[in-house]
Amino acid sequence: MSMAQLVAAGAPELPEGYFYRVRPFMRSGLRVEIRRRRLVGSVSEESGLTWPSEHYDDGLRLIVDACCRVHREWLNREADDVLLRDAKTFIGDHDPRGGA
């Protein structure tokens, strides 16, 4: 299945240079990853696990839902990274008397 077919089925579109990878996990699960292309190979940016259940009509729906969840986590992690970067400016000792 191509990236375009996955997006057409409802998975969120990824920026240029990123793609979804779906792999088996243990006996009956699947690992869905968002990966970033590099000059040689790729690196995982975010991943999540999914298992078949009665909530899904077919395998495509299962994968699209997993892609949506992983994409949401990926976006939340990016927002958390920005907050953490801002918070790091306060690392260090703080004089209780207000001096330098």
Short mmCIF file of C-alpha atoms in Angstrom, two decimals:
data_model
loop_
_atom_site.label_atom_id
_atom_site.label_comp_id
_atom_site.label_asym_id
_atom_site.label_seq_id
_atom_site.Cartn_x
_atom_site.Cartn_y
_atom_site.Cartn_z
CA MET A 1 0.00 0.00 0.00
CA SER A 2 1.36 3.41 -0.90
CA MET A 3 1.45 6.47 1.33
CA ALA A 4 -1.12 8.15 -0.93
CA GLN A 5 -3.53 5.22 -0.50
CA LEU A 6 -3.09 5.30 3.27
CA VAL A 7 -3.79 9.05 3.36
CA ALA A 8 -6.79 8.60 1.05
CA ALA A 9 -8.14 6.02 3.51
CA GLY A 10 -7.98 8.59 6.34
CA ALA A 11 -4.47 8.51 7.81
CA PRO A 12 -2.98 11.97 8.51
CA GLU A 13 -0.61 13.22 5.85
CA LEU A 14 3.00 13.56 6.97
CA PRO A 15 5.47 16.31 6.00
CA GLU A 16 7.95 15.72 3.20
CA GLY A 17 10.65 13.25 4.25
CA TYR A 18 8.45 11.34 6.73
CA PHE A 19 6.56 8.09 6.23
CA TYR A 20 4.60 5.40 8.09
CA ARG A 21 6.04 1.94 8.62
CA VAL A 22 3.85 -0.97 9.76
CA ARG A 23 5.53 -4.10 11.13
CA PRO A 24 4.41 -7.19 13.02
CA PHE A 25 4.78 -7.08 16.80
CA MET A 26 4.86 -10.25 18.87
CA ARG A 27 2.29 -12.78 17.77
CA SER A 28 -0.83 -10.80 16.95
CA GLY A 29 0.06 -7.13 17.19
CA LEU A 30 1.35 -4.46 14.86
CA ARG A 31 3.83 -1.63 15.43
CA VAL A 32 3.08 1.56 13.51
CA GLU A 33 5.94 4.05 13.23
CA ILE A 34 6.44 7.52 11.88
CA ARG A 35 9.92 7.53 10.38
CA ARG A 36 12.13 10.29 9.01
CA ARG A 37 14.21 9.62 5.93
CA ARG A 38 17.94 10.22 6.20
CA LEU A 39 20.69 10.21 3.63
CA VAL A 40 21.12 6.52 4.37
CA GLY A 41 18.14 4.72 5.87
CA SER A 42 15.58 6.22 8.25
CA VAL A 43 15.04 6.85 11.94
CA SER A 44 11.93 6.30 14.05
CA GLU A 45 10.34 9.51 15.35
CA GLU A 46 7.27 8.01 17.07
CA SER A 47 5.70 4.57 17.33
CA GLY A 48 2.68 2.83 18.76
CA LEU A 49 1.24 -0.65 19.05
CA THR A 50 -2.14 -1.92 17.95
CA TRP A 51 -4.00 -5.21 18.13
CA PRO A 52 -6.95 -6.47 16.10
CA SER A 53 -10.31 -6.25 17.87
CA GLU A 54 -14.02 -6.37 17.15
CA HIS A 55 -14.06 -2.54 16.88
CA TYR A 56 -12.65 -2.69 13.34
CA ASP A 57 -14.44 -3.83 10.21
CA ASP A 58 -11.22 -4.58 8.34
CA GLY A 59 -7.44 -4.37 8.52
CA LEU A 60 -7.28 -1.04 6.71
CA ARG A 61 -9.45 0.62 9.39
CA LEU A 62 -7.17 -0.84 12.08
CA ILE A 63 -4.04 0.60 10.42
CA VAL A 64 -5.59 4.01 9.71
CA ASP A 65 -6.72 4.32 13.34
CA ALA A 66 -3.23 3.36 14.55
CA CYS A 67 -1.66 5.93 12.20
CA CYS A 68 -4.00 8.60 13.60
CA ARG A 69 -3.05 7.74 17.19
CA VAL A 70 0.69 7.73 16.46
CA HIS A 71 0.40 11.02 14.55
CA ARG A 72 -1.46 12.63 17.49
CA GLU A 73 1.25 11.45 19.90
CA TRP A 74 3.96 12.75 17.56
CA LEU A 75 2.36 16.21 17.46
CA ASN A 76 1.92 16.25 21.25
CA ARG A 77 5.56 15.28 21.73
CA GLU A 78 6.68 18.17 19.52
CA ALA A 79 4.62 20.58 21.64
CA ASP A 80 6.07 19.07 24.83
CA ASP A 81 9.60 19.51 23.44
CA VAL A 82 8.95 23.24 22.92
CA LEU A 83 7.69 23.60 26.52
CA LEU A 84 10.65 21.68 27.88
CA ARG A 85 13.08 23.84 25.90
CA ASP A 86 11.47 26.97 27.41
CA ALA A 87 11.50 25.48 30.92
CA LYS A 88 15.22 24.65 30.69
CA THR A 89 16.01 28.38 30.90
CA PHE A 90 15.06 28.11 34.59
CA ILE A 91 17.46 25.26 35.42
CA GLY A 92 19.85 26.12 38.19
CA ASP A 93 19.93 27.47 41.75
CA HIS A 94 17.58 30.31 42.62
CA ASP A 95 18.61 32.67 45.43
CA PRO A 96 15.71 32.88 47.91
CA ARG A 97 16.73 36.48 48.75
CA GLY A 98 16.48 37.56 45.11
CA GLY A 99 20.19 38.34 44.69
CA ALA A 100 22.32 37.39 41.76
#
